[in-house]
PDB file of C-alpha atoms in Angstrom:
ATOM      1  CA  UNK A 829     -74.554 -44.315 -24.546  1.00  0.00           C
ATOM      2  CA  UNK A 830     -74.611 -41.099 -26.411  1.00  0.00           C
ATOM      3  CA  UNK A 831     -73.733 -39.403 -23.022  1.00  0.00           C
ATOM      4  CA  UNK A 832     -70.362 -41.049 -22.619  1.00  0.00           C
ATOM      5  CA  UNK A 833     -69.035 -39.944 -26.040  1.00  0.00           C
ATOM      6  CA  UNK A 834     -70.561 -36.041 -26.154  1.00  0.00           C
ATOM      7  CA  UNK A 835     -68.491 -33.283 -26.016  1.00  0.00           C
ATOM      8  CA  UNK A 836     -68.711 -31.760 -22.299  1.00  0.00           C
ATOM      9  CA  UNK A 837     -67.857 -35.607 -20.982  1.00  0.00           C
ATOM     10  CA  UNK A 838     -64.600 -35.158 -22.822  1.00  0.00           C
ATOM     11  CA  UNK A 839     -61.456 -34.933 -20.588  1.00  0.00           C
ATOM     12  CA  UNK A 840     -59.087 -32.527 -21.864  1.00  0.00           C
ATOM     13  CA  UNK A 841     -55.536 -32.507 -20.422  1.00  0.00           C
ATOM     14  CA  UNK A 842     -54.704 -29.227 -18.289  1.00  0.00           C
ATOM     15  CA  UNK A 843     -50.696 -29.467 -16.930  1.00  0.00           C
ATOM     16  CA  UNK A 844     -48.808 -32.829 -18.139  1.00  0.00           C
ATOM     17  CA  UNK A 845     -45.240 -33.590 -16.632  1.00  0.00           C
ATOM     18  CA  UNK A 846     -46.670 -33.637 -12.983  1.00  0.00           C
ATOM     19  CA  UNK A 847     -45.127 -35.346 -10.100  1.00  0.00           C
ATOM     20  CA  UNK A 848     -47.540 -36.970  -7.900  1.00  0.00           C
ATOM     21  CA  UNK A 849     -47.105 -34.108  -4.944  1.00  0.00           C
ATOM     22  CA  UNK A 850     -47.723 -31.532  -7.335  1.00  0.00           C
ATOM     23  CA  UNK A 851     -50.743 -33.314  -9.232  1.00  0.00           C
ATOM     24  CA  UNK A 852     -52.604 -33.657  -5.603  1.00  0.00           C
ATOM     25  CA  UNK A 853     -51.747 -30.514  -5.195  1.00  0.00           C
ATOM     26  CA  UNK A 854     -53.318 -28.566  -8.380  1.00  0.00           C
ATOM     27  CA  UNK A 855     -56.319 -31.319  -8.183  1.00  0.00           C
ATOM     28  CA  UNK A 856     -57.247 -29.981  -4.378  1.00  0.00           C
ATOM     29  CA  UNK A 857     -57.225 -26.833  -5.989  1.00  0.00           C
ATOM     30  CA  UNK A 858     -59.342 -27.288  -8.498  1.00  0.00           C
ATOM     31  CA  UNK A 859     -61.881 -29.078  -6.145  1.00  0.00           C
ATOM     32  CA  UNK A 860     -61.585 -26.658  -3.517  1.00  0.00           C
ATOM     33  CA  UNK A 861     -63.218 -24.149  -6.579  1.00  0.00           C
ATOM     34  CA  UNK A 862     -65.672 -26.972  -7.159  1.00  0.00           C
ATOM     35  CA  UNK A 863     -63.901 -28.019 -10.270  1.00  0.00           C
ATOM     36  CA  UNK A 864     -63.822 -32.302 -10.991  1.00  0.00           C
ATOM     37  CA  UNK A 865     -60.452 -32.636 -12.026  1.00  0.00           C
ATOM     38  CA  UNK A 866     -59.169 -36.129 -12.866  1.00  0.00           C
ATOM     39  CA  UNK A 867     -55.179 -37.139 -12.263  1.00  0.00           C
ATOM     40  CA  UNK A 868     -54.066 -39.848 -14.436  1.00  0.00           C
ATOM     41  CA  UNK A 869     -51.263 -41.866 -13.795  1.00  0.00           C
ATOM     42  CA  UNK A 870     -51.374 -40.410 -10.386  1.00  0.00           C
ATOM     43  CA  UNK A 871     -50.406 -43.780  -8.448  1.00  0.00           C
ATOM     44  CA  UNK A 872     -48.029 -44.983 -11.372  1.00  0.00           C
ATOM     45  CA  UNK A 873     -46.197 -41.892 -10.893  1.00  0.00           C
ATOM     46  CA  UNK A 874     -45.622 -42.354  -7.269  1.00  0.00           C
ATOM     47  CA  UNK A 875     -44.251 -45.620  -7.504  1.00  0.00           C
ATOM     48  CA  UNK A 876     -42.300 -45.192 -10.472  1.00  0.00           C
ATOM     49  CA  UNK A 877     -39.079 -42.676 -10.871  1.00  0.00           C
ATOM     50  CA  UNK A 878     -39.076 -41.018 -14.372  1.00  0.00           C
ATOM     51  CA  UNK A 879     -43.234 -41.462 -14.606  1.00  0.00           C
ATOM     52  CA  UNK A 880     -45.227 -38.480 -14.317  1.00  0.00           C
ATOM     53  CA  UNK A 881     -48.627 -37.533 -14.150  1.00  0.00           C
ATOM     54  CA  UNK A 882     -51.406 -35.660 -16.106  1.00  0.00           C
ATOM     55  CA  UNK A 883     -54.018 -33.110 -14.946  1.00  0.00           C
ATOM     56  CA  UNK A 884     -57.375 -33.747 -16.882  1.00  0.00           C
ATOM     57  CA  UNK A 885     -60.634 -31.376 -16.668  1.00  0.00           C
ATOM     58  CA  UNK A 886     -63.767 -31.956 -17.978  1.00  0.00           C
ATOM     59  CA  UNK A 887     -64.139 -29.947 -21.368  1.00  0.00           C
ATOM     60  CA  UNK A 888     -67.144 -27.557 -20.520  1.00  0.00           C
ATOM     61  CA  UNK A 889     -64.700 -26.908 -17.371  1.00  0.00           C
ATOM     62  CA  UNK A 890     -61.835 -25.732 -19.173  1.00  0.00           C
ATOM     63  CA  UNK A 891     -62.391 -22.105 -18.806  1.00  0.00           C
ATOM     64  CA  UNK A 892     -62.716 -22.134 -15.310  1.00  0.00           C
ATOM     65  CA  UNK A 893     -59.784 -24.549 -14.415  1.00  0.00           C
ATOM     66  CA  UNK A 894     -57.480 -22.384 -16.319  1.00  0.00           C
ATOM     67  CA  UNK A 895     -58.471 -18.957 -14.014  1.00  0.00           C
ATOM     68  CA  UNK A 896     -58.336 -20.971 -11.128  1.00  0.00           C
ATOM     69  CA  UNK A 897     -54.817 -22.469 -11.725  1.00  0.00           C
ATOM     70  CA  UNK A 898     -53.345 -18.826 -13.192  1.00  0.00           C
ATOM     71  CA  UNK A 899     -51.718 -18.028 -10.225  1.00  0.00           C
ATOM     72  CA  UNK A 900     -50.286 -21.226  -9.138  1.00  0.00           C
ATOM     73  CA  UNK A 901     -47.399 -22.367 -10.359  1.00  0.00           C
ATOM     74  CA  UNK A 902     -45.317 -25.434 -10.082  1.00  0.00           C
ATOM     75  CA  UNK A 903     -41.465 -25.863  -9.532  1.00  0.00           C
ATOM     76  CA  UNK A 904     -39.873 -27.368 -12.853  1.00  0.00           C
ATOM     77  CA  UNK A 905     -38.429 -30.486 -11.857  1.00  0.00           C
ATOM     78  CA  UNK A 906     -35.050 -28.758 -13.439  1.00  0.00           C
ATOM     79  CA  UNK A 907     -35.212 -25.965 -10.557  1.00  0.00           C
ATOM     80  CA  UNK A 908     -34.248 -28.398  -7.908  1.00  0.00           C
ATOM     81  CA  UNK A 909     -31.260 -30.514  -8.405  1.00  0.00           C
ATOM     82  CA  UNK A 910     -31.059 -34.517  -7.813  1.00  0.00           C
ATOM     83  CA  UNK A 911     -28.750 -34.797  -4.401  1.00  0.00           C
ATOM     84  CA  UNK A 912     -27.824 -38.435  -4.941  1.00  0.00           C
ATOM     85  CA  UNK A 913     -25.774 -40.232  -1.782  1.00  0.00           C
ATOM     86  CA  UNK A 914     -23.246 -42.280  -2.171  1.00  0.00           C
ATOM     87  CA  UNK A 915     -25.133 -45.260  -3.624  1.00  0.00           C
ATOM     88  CA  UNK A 916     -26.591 -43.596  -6.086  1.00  0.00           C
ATOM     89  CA  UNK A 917     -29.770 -43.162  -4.371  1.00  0.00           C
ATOM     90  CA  UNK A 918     -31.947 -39.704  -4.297  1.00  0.00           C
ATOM     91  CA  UNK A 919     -31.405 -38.075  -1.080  1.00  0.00           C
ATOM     92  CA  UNK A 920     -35.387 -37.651   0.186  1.00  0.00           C
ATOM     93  CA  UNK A 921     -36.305 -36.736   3.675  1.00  0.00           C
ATOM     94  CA  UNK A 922     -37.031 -38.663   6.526  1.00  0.00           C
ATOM     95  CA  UNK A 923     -40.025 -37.456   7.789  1.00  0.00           C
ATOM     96  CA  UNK A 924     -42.077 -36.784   4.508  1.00  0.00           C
ATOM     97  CA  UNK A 925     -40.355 -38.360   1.767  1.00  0.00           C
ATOM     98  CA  UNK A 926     -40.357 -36.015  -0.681  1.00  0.00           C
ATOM     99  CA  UNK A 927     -36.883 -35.353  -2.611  1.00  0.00           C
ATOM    100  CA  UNK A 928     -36.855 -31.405  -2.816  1.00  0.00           C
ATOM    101  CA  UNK A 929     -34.131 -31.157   0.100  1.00  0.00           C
ATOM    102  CA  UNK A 930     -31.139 -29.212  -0.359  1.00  0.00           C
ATOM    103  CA  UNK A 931     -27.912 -29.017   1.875  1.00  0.00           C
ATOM    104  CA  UNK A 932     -27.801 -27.131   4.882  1.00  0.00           C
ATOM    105  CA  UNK A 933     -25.595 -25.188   7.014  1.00  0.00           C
ATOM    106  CA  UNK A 934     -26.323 -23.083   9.998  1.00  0.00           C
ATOM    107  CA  UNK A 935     -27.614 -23.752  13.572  1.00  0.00           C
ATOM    108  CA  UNK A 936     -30.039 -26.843  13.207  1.00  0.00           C
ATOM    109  CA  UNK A 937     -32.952 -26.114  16.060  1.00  0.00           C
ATOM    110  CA  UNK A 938     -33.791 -29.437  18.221  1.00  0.00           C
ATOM    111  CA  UNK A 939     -36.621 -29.977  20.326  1.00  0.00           C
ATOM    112  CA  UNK A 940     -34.900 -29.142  23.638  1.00  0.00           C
ATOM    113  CA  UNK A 941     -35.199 -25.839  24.403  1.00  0.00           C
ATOM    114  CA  UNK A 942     -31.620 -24.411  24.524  1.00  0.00           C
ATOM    115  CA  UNK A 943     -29.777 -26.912  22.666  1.00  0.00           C
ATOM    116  CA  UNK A 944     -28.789 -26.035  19.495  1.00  0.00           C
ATOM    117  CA  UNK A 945     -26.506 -27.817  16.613  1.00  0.00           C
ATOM    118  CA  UNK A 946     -24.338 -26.206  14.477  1.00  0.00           C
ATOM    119  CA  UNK A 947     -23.258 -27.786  11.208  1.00  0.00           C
ATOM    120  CA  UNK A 948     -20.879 -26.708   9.068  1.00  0.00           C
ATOM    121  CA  UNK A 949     -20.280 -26.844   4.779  1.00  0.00           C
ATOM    122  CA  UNK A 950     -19.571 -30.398   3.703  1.00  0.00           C
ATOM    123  CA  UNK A 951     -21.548 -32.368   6.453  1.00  0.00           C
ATOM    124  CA  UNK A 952     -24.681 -34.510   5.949  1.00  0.00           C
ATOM    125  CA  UNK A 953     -27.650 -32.063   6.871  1.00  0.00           C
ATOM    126  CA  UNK A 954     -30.134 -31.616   4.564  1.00  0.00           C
ATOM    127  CA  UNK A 955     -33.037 -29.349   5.121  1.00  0.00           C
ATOM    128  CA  UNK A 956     -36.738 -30.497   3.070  1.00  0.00           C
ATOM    129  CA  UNK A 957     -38.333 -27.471   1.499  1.00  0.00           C
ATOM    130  CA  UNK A 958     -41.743 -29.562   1.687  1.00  0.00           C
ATOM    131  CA  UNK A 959     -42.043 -29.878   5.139  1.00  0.00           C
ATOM    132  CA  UNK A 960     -39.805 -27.517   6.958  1.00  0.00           C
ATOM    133  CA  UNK A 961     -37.735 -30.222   8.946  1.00  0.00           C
ATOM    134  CA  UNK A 962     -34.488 -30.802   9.194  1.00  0.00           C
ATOM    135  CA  UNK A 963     -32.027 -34.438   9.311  1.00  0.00           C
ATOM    136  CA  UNK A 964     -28.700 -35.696   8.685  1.00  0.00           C
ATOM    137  CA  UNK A 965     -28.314 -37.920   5.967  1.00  0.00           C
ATOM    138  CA  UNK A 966     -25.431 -40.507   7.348  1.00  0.00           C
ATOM    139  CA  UNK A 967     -25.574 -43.277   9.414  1.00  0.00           C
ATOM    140  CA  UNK A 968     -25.011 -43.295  12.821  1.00  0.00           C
ATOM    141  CA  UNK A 969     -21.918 -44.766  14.092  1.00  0.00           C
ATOM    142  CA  UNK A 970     -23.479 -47.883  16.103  1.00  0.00           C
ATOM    143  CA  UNK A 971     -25.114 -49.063  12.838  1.00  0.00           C
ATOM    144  CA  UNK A 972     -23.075 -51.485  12.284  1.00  0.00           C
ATOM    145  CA  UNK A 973     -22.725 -52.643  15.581  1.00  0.00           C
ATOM    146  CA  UNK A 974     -25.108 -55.827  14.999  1.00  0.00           C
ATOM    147  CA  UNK A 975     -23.538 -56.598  11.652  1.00  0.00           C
ATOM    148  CA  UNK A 976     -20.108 -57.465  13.965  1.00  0.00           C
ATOM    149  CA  UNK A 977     -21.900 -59.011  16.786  1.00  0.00           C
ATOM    150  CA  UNK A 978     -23.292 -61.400  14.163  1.00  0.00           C
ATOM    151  CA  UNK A 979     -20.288 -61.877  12.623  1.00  0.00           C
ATOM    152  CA  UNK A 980     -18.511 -62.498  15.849  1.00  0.00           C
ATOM    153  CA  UNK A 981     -21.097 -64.992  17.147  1.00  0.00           C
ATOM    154  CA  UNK A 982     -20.950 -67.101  13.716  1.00  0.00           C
ATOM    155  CA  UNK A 983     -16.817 -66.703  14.083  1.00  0.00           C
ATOM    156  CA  UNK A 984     -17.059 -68.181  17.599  1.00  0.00           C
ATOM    157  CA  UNK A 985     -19.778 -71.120  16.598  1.00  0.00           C
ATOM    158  CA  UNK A 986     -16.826 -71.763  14.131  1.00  0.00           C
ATOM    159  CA  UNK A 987     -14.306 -71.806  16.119  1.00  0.00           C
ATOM    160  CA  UNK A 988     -16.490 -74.073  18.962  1.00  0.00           C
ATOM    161  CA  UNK A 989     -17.665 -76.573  16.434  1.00  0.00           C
ATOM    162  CA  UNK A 990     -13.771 -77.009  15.169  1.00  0.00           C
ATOM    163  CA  UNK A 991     -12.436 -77.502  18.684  1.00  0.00           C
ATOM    164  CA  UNK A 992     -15.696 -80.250  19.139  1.00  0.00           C
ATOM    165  CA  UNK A 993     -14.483 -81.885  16.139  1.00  0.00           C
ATOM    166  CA  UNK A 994     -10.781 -82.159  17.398  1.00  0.00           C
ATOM    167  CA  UNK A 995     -11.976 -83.212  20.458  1.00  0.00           C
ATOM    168  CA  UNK A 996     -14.012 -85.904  19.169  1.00  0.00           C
ATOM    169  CA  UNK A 997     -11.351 -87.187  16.666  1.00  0.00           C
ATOM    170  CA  UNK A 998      -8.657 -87.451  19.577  1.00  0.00           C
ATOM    171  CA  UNK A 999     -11.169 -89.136  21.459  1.00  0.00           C
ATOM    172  CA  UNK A1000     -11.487 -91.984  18.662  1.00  0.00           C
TER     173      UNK A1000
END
């Protein structure tokens, strides 16, 4: 019992105001120089906007965490603006999810060789810093295609079901 409680069991917190991507990240680091490091509220921060996580050594490892994380450094989540859509909702990307994406403009490369798409100020591509791809953040303009064949079939149930019912009264 006197083990749980002494001094070099003691977590001591190392960064605070992590984002889960950036938590993983400094905790791999740590590990990679045989370092335990501990990241709590690592899973609430993920699912949660506003909710961050905290870094956490071991006490007799505090030294050694610190050396290994002096040359790595974090992006303040003030560096990189919110892009918010139209709803309101954070722009992330498509492929990875994460939200540090900024606009882009420029000749977009594809994967056919040859082809290439130029984009211009003011249109919907985005390019993610965290994994190098990039997308356009609109929909396309089929989406709403099944919305109005949906509507039109329920329109011309209507309309069937009304004739039925005329029928059937003149038929009385």
């Amino acid at each position: 019992m006197t083990e749980v409680f002494s001094e070099e069991n003691r977590l001591i917190v190392l960064r605070t105001g992590l984002n889960q991507p950036d938590g993983m990240l400094l905790r791999s680091v740590l590990e990679a120089q045989d370092i335990y490091a501990f990241l709590a509220n690592e899973n609430v921060a993920g699912m949660n906007e506003g909710l961050y996580a905290n870094l956490m050594v071991y006490a007799h490892d505090l030294e050694r965490a610190n050396a290994a994380l002096q040359k790595v450094a974090t992006m303040p989540r003030c560096a990189i603006p919110v892009r918010r859509d139209e709803d309101g909702e954070e722009i992330a990307c498509r492929h990875c999810g994460s939200e540090r994406v900024h606009p882009f403009e420029g000749v977009v490369p594809t994967i056919i060789p040859g082809v290439k798409i130029t984009t211009r100020k003011g249109e919907a591509w985005y390019h993610c810093l965290q994994c190098d791809s990039y997308f356009k953040n609109s929909l396309s303009r089929l989406a709403s295609i099944p919305v109005a064949l949906m509507w039109g079939g329920a329109l011309a149930g209507l309309t069937l079901f009304v004739i039925w019912v005329i029928e059937f009264l003149r038929w009385l």
